Every structure is written in structure tokens, then in C-alpha cells.
Amino acid sequence: MIEDLKSRLEGAFADAEVAVDGEGNRFEIDLVSAAFDGLTRVKRQQAVYAVIGDLISSGAVHAVTIRAMTPAERG
């Protein structure tokens, strides 16, 4: 599932640096992308949920922590 999440996110955010960790159906996602520039934290999370929403709906992903940053915010 980790590779599936990573692949989906890399496909949706072309310039992204993606790290996914977790086990079972609980995951942590660190995503750095210029696509988040100018977006609020909520809008960033909504963009990520749009990519993985079907996995959440199906129960394959139960809990997810999302850290979505721009390259400048990463430091």
C-alpha cells in the first residue's frame, strides 16, 4: 500500500517529493510540492485527499496524517 500511495501522489503532483510511512491501514504522508504555493493548509490536505479518497472510502486507508509543504517551507 505504501508504494501505491507514493505512486498516486507522485503522479498527481509532478514535481513532488513524497515520503509515505505506516503499516496496516494507517499512514503518514510527507509531501513537498510547488503546487501547494498559495494554498491554505486545508486546501493542501483536500488536494491530497482527492488523490487517495477512494482508498479511504474502501477502508484500505483508515487513518492518514498529511504534512503538505512548499519547497520554501521545507527549509
Short mmCIF file of C-alpha atoms in Angstrom, two decimals:
data_model
loop_
_atom_site.label_atom_id
_atom_site.label_comp_id
_atom_site.label_asym_id
_atom_site.label_seq_id
_atom_site.Cartn_x
_atom_site.Cartn_y
_atom_site.Cartn_z
CA MET A 1 0.00 0.00 0.00
CA ILE A 2 2.89 2.39 0.71
CA GLU A 3 4.10 2.12 -2.89
CA ASP A 4 0.56 2.60 -4.22
CA LEU A 5 0.11 5.78 -2.17
CA LYS A 6 3.52 7.10 -3.20
CA SER A 7 2.90 6.32 -6.87
CA ARG A 8 -0.52 8.02 -6.87
CA LEU A 9 0.84 11.15 -5.20
CA GLU A 10 3.88 11.39 -7.47
CA GLY A 11 1.55 11.09 -10.46
CA ALA A 12 -0.78 13.80 -9.18
CA PHE A 13 1.93 16.26 -8.12
CA ALA A 14 4.55 16.10 -10.87
CA ASP A 15 7.31 17.94 -9.02
CA ALA A 16 6.63 16.34 -5.65
CA GLU A 17 8.97 14.81 -3.14
CA VAL A 18 6.88 12.14 -1.46
CA ALA A 19 7.55 10.05 1.64
CA VAL A 20 4.99 7.56 2.92
CA ASP A 21 5.31 5.53 6.09
CA GLY A 22 2.91 3.35 8.03
CA GLU A 23 1.50 -0.09 8.46
CA GLY A 24 -1.84 -1.81 8.26
CA ASN A 25 -4.25 0.89 7.19
CA ARG A 26 -2.63 3.86 8.99
CA PHE A 27 -0.19 6.07 7.15
CA GLU A 28 1.87 9.25 7.36
CA ILE A 29 2.44 11.25 4.20
CA ASP A 30 5.10 13.94 3.80
CA LEU A 31 4.63 15.78 0.53
CA VAL A 32 6.68 18.71 -0.76
CA SER A 33 5.40 20.37 -3.92
CA ALA A 34 5.34 23.82 -5.51
CA ALA A 35 1.67 23.07 -6.27
CA PHE A 36 0.90 23.98 -2.64
CA ASP A 37 2.21 27.52 -3.01
CA GLY A 38 -0.52 29.97 -2.01
CA LEU A 39 -2.88 27.27 -0.70
CA THR A 40 -4.12 27.08 2.87
CA ARG A 41 -3.38 24.02 4.97
CA VAL A 42 -6.95 22.82 4.45
CA LYS A 43 -6.77 23.24 0.65
CA ARG A 44 -3.47 21.33 0.59
CA GLN A 45 -4.99 18.44 2.52
CA GLN A 46 -8.06 18.46 0.28
CA ALA A 47 -5.79 18.18 -2.77
CA VAL A 48 -4.11 15.12 -1.26
CA TYR A 49 -7.42 13.55 -0.19
CA ALA A 50 -8.70 13.99 -3.75
CA VAL A 51 -5.94 11.64 -4.92
CA ILE A 52 -6.41 8.97 -2.24
CA GLY A 53 -10.11 9.36 -1.42
CA ASP A 54 -11.11 6.06 -2.99
CA LEU A 55 -8.64 4.23 -0.74
CA ILE A 56 -10.15 5.92 2.30
CA SER A 57 -13.71 5.15 1.16
CA SER A 58 -12.85 1.49 0.62
CA GLY A 59 -11.23 1.18 4.06
CA ALA A 60 -7.81 0.34 2.62
CA VAL A 61 -6.62 3.52 4.31
CA HIS A 62 -8.24 4.19 7.66
CA ALA A 63 -6.11 6.97 9.14
CA VAL A 64 -3.71 9.32 7.44
CA THR A 65 -1.54 12.16 8.67
CA ILE A 66 -0.63 14.63 5.94
CA ARG A 67 2.22 17.11 6.03
CA ALA A 68 1.99 19.10 2.79
CA MET A 69 4.61 21.80 2.28
CA THR A 70 6.08 24.00 -0.40
CA PRO A 71 9.80 23.69 -1.14
CA ALA A 72 10.39 27.02 0.66
CA GLU A 73 8.59 25.80 3.78
CA ARG A 74 10.62 22.63 3.94
CA GLY A 75 13.69 24.73 4.61
#
